[in-house]
Short mmCIF file of C-alpha atoms and ligand atoms in Angstrom, two decimals:
data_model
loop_
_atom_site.label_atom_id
_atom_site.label_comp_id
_atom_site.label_asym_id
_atom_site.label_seq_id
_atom_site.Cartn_x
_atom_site.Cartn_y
_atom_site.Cartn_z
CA UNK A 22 68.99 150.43 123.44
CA UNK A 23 65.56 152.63 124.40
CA UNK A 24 63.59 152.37 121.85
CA UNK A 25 62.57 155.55 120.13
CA UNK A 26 59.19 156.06 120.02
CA UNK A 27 56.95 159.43 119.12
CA UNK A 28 53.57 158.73 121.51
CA UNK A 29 51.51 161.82 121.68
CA UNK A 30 53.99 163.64 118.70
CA UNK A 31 51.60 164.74 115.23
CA UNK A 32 53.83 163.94 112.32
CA UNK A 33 53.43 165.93 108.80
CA UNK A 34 54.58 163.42 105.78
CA UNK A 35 54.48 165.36 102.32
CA UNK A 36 54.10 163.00 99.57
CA UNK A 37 53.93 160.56 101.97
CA UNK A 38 51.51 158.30 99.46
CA UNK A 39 54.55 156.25 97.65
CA UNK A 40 58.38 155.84 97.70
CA UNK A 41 60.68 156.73 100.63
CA UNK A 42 57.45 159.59 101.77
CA UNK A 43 54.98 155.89 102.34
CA UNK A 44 58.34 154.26 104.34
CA UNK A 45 58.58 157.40 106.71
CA UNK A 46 54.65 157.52 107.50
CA UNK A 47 54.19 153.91 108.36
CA UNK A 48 57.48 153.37 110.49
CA UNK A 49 56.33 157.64 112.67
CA UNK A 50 52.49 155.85 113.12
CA UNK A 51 53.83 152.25 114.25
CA UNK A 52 56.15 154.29 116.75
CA UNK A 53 53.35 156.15 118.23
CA UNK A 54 52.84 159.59 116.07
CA UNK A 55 49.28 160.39 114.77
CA UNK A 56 50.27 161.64 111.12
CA UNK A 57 48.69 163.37 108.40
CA UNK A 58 49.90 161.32 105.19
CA UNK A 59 49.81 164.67 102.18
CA UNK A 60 49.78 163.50 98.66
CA UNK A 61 48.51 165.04 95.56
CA UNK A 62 48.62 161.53 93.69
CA UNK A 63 50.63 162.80 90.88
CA UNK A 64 53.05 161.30 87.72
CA UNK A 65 56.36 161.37 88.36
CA UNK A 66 56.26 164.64 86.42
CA UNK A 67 53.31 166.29 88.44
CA UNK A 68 51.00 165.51 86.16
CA UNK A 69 47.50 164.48 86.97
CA UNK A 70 45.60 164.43 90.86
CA UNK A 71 45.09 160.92 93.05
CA UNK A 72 43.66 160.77 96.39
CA UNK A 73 43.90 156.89 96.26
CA UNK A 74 47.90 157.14 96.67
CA UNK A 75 47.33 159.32 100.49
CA UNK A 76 44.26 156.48 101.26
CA UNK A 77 46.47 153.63 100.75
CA UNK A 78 48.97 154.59 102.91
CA UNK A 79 45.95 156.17 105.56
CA UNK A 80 44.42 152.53 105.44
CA UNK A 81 47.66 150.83 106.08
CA UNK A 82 48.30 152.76 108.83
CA UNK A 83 44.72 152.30 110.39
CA UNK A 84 44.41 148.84 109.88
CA UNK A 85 47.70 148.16 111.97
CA UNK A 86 46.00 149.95 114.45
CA UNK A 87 47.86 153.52 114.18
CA UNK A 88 46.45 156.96 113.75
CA UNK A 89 46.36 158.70 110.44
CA UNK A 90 44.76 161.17 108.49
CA UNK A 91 44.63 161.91 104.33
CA UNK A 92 45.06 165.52 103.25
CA UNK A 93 45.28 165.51 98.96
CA UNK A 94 46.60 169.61 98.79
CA UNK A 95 49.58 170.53 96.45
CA UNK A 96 52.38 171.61 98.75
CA UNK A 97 52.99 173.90 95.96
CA UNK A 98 50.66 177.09 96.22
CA UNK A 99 49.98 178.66 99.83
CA UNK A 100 46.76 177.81 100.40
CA UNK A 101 47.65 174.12 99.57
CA UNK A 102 50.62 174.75 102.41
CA UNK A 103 48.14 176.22 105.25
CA UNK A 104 45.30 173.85 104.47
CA UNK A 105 47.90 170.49 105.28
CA UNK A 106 48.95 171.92 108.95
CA UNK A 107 45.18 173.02 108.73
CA UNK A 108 44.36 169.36 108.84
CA UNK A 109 46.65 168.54 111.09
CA UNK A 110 45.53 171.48 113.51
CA UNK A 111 41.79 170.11 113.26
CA UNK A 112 42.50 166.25 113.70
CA UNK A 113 45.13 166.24 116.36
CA UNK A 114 45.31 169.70 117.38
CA UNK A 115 49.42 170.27 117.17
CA UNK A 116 52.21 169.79 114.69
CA UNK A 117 56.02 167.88 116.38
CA UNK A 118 56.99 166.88 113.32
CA UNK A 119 57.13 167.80 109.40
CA UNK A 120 58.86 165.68 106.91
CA UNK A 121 59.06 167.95 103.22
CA UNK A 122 59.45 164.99 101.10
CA UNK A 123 57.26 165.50 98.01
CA UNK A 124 58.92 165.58 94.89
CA UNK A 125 58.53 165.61 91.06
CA UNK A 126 61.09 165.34 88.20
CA UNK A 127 61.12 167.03 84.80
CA UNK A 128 64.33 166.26 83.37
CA UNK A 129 65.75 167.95 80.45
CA UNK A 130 69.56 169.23 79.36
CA UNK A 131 69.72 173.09 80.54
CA UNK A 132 69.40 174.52 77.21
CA UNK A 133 66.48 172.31 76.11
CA UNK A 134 64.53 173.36 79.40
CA UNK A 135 61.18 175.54 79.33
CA UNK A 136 59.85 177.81 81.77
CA UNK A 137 57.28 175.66 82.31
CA UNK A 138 59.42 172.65 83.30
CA UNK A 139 61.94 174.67 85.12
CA UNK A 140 59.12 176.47 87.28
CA UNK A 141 57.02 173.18 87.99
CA UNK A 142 59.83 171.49 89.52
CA UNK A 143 61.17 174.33 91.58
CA UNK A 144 57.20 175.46 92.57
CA UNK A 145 57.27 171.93 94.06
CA UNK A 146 60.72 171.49 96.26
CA UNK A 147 61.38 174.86 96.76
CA UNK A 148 58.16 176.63 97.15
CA UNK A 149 56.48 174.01 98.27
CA UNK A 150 58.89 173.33 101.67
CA UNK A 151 58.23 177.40 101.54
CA UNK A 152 54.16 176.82 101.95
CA UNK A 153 54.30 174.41 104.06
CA UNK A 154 56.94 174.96 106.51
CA UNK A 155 55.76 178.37 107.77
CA UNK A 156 52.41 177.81 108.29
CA UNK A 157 53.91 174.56 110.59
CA UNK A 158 56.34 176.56 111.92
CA UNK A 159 53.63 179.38 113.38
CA UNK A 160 52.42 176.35 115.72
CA UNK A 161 55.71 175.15 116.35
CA UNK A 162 57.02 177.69 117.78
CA UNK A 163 54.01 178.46 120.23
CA UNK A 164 54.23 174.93 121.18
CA UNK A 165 57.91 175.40 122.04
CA UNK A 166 58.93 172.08 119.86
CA UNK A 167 59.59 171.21 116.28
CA UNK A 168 61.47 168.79 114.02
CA UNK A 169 61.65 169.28 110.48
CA UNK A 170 63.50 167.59 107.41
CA UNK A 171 64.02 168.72 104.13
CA UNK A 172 64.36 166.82 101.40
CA UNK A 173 67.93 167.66 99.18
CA UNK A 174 69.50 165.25 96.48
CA UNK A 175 72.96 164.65 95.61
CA UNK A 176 71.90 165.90 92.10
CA UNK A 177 72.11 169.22 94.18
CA UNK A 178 74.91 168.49 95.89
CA UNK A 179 76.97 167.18 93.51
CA UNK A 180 74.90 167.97 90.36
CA UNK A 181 73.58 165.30 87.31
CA UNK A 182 72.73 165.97 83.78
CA UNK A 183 69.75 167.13 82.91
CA UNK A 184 68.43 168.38 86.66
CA UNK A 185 69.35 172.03 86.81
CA UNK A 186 65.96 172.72 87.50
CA UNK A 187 66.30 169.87 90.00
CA UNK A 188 69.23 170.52 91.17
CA UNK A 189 68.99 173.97 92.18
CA UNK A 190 65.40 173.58 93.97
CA UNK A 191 67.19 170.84 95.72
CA UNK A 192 70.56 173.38 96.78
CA UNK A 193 67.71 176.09 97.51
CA UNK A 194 66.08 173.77 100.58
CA UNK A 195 69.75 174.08 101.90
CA UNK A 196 69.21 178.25 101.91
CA UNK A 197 66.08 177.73 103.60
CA UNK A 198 67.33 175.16 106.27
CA UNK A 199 70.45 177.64 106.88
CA UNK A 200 68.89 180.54 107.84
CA UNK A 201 65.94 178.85 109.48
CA UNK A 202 67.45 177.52 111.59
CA UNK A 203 69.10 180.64 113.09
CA UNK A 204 65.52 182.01 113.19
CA UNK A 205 63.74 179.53 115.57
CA UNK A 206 66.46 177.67 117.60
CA UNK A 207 65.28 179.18 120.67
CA UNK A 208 62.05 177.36 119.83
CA UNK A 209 63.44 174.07 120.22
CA UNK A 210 63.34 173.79 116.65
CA UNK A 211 65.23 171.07 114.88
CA UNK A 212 66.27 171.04 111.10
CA UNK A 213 67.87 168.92 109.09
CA UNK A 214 68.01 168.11 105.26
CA UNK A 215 68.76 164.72 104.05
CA UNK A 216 69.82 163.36 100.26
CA UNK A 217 68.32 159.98 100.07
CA UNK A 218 68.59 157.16 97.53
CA UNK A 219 66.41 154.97 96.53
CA UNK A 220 65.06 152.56 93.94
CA UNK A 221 61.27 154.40 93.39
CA UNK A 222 59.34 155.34 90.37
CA UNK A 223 61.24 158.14 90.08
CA UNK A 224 64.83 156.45 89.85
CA UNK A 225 63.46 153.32 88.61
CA UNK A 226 64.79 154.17 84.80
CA UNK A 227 67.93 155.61 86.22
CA UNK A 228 69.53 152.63 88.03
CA UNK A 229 70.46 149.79 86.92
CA UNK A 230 67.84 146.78 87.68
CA UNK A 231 70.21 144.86 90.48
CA UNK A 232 69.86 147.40 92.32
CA UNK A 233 66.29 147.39 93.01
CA UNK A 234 66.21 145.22 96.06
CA UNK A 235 69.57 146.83 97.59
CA UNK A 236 68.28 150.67 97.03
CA UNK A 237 65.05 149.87 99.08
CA UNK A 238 63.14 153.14 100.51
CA UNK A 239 63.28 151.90 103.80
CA UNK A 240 67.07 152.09 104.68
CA UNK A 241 66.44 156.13 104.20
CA UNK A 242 63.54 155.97 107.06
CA UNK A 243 65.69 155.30 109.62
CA UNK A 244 68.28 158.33 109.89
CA UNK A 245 65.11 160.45 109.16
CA UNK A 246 63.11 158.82 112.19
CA UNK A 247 65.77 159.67 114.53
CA UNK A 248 66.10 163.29 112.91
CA UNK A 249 62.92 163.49 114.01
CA UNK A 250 63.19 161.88 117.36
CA UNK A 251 63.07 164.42 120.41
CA UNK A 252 66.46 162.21 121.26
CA UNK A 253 67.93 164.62 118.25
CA UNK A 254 69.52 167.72 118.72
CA UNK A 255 71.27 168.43 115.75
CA UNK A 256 70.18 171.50 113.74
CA UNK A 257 71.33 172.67 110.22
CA UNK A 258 72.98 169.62 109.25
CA UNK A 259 72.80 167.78 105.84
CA UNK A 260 72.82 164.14 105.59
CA UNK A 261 72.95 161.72 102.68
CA UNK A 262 72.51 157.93 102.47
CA UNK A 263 71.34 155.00 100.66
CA UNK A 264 71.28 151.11 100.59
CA UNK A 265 72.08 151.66 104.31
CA UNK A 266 75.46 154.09 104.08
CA UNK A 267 74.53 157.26 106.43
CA UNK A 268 77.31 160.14 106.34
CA UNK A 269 76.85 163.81 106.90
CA UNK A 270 77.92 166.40 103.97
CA UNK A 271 78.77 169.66 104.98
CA UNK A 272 79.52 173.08 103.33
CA UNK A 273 82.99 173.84 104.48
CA UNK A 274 85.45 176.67 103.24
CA UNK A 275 89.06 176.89 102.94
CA UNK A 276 91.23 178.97 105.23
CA UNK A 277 92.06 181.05 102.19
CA UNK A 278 94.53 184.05 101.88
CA UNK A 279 94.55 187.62 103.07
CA UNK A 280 95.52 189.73 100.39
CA UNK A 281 96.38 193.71 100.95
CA UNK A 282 95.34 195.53 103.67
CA UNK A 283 91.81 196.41 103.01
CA UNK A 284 92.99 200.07 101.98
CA UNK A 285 94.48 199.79 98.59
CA UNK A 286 92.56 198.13 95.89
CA UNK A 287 93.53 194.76 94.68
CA UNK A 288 94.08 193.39 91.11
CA UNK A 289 93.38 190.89 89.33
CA UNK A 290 97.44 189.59 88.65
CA UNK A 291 97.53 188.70 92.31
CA UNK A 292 94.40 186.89 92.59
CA UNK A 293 96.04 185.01 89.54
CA UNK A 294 99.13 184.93 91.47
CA UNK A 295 97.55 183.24 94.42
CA UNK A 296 94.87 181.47 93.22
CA UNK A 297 96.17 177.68 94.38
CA UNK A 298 95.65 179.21 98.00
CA UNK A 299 92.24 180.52 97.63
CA UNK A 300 91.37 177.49 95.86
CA UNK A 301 93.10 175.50 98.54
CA UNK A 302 90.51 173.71 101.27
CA UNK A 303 92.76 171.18 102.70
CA UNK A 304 92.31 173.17 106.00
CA UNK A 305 88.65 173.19 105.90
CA UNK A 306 86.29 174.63 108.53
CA UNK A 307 82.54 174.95 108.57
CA UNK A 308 80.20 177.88 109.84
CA UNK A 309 77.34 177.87 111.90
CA UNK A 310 76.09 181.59 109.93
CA UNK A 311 77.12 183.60 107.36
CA UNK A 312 79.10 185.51 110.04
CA UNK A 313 81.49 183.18 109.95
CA UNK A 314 83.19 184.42 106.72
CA UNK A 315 84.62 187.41 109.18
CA UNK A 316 86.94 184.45 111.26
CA UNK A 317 88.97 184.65 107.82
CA UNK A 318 89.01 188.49 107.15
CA UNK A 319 89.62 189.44 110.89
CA UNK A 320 93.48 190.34 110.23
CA UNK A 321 92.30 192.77 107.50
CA UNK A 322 89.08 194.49 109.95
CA UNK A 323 91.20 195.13 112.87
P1 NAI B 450 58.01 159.30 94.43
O1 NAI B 450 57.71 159.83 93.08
O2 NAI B 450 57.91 157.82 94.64
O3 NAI B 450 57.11 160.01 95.53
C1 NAI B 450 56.89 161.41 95.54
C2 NAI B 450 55.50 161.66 96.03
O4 NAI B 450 55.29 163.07 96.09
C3 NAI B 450 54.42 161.10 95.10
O5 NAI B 450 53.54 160.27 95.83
C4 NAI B 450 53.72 162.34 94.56
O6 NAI B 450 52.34 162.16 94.29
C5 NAI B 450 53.97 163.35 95.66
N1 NAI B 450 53.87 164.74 95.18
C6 NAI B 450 54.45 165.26 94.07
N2 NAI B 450 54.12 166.54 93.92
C7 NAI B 450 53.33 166.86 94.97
C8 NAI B 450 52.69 168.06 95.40
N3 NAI B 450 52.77 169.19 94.68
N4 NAI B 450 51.98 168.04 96.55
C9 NAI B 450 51.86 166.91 97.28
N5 NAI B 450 52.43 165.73 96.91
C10 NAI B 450 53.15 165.71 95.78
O7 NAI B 450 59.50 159.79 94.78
P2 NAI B 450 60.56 159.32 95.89
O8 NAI B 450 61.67 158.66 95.18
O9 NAI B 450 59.89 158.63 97.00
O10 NAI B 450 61.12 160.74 96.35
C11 NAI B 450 60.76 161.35 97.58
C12 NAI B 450 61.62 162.59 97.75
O11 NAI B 450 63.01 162.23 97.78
C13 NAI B 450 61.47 163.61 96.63
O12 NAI B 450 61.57 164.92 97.14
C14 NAI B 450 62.68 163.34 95.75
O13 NAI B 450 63.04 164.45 94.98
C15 NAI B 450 63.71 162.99 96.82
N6 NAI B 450 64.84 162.21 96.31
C16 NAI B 450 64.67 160.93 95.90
C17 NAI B 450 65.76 160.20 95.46
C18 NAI B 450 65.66 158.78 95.08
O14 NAI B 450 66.73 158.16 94.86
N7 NAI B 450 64.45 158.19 95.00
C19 NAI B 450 67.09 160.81 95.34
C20 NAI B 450 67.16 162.15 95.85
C21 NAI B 450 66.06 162.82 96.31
#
């Protein structure tokens, strides 16, 4: 097999100071990328600042002889967003790649939840891959090449208690990746979004302690390497893994019914009446844009 490597490719890690973020900043720099390792150095519930947890990772990188840089912005306001690709822009002149991996938690039941707690954790995933993303994709796109990932989680996906704050940042990255993707394909644009798992300090309470060794960071760097990788072409797609399982999730809808003929109204007895077929998605199909949707009401249009 060639061996993937990213020589000459600048690589944007958010959080990349701890967890699965530290796994996918060493493994881009010993394969060649220079990258700019962003962390703010905060709790697991973005408390607090750090610039010791982007150094760490910075100094590991340089004294194994790769190229790295330490940027300490929040990818959560816009200025924090510009001034990351800012330091990438000024120390290695481009941006190939940006990984949107920093995270926080603020868990609490949906009715118990504040403002405050809801709005810090969405600010963070779903602003944040806002602030940062467009100011990467502006030199992107004039460089005619781009590979980003988004960071999801199966509490999106699937949902958990107490993350609906979580949970629908998480689902939101999804909306972004969507319609992004549309936007700059012709800019040799890649995304993806991935759902990891892994034992870190912010899972550490919520498995179980055998686990530790088996949920390592590292089996997630690999699938989000190669999303990364100039080898990959896939766009739009949504991955999830852990403990070394990789499989792609996708948002697929059911071929439905046709009810009326899109003259008369329709009420609400029939949808009752047919409601096992609408809710039927044995014969499942996925869509590469919204436009999609008129595949299953072409009978009625014509
Ligand atoms: P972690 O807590 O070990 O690392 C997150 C890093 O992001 C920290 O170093 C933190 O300082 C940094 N960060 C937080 N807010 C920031 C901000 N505003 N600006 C810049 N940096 C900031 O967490 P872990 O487990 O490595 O998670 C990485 C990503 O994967 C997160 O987006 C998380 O939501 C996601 N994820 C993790 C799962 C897991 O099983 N560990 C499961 C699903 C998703």
């Amino acid at each position: 097999m060639d061996k993937i490597n990213y020589d000459g490719k600048v690589a944007i890690v958010t959080g990349g100071g701890q967890g699965i973020g530290r796994m996918y900043a060493l493994e881009l720099a010993g394969r060649g990328a220079k990258v700019v390792v962003n962390d703010l150095g905060v709790a697991r519930d973005g408390t607090g600042t750090d610039t010791s947890a982007a150094d760490k990772v910075v100094d590991e990188i340089i004294s194994a002889g790769g190229k790295a840089v330490a940027n300490y912005d929040s990818v959560a306001t816009m200025d924090g967003g510009k001034n990351i690709v800012k330091t990438a822009m000024d120390t290695y002149d481009k941006v190939d790649i940006l990984i949107n991996n920093a995270g926080i938690i603020r868990d609490k039941s949906f009715m118990k939840m504040t403002e405050e707690e809801w709005d810090s954790v969405v600010n963070v995933h779903l602003k944040g891959a806002f602030c940062v993303t467009q100011p990467a994709v502006k030199v992107m796109k004039e460089n005619n090449y781009g590979r980003i990932v988004f960071t999801a989680s199966t509490s999106g996906l699937y949902g958990n208690f107490g993350q609906t704050n979580y949970g629908a940042a998480k689902m939101g990255l999804i909306g972004i990746m969507n319609s992004l993707k549309l936007e700059v394909s012709k800019y040799n644009i890649k995304i993806n979004t991935v759902a990891p798992t892994a034992w870190s300090r912010m899972t550490a309470d919520v498995f179980p302690p055998e686990f530790e060794a088996k949920l390592n960071a590292q089996f997630n760097e690999p699938m989000v390497l190669y999303l990364c990788a100039e080898e990959n072409t896939a766009s739009g797609h949504v991955f999830t893994m852990g403990a070394g399982w990789y499989g792609r999730t996708a948002i697929v809808s059911g071929d439905g019914i046709c009810i009326g003929n899109a003259k008369r109204s329709i009420s609400v007895e029939e949808i009752k009446e047919n409601f096992k077929k609408i809710s039927d998605v044995e014969n499942k199909r996925e869509h590469d844009s919204a436009l999609g949707m008129f595949e299953y009401m072409g009978p009625l249009l014509s």
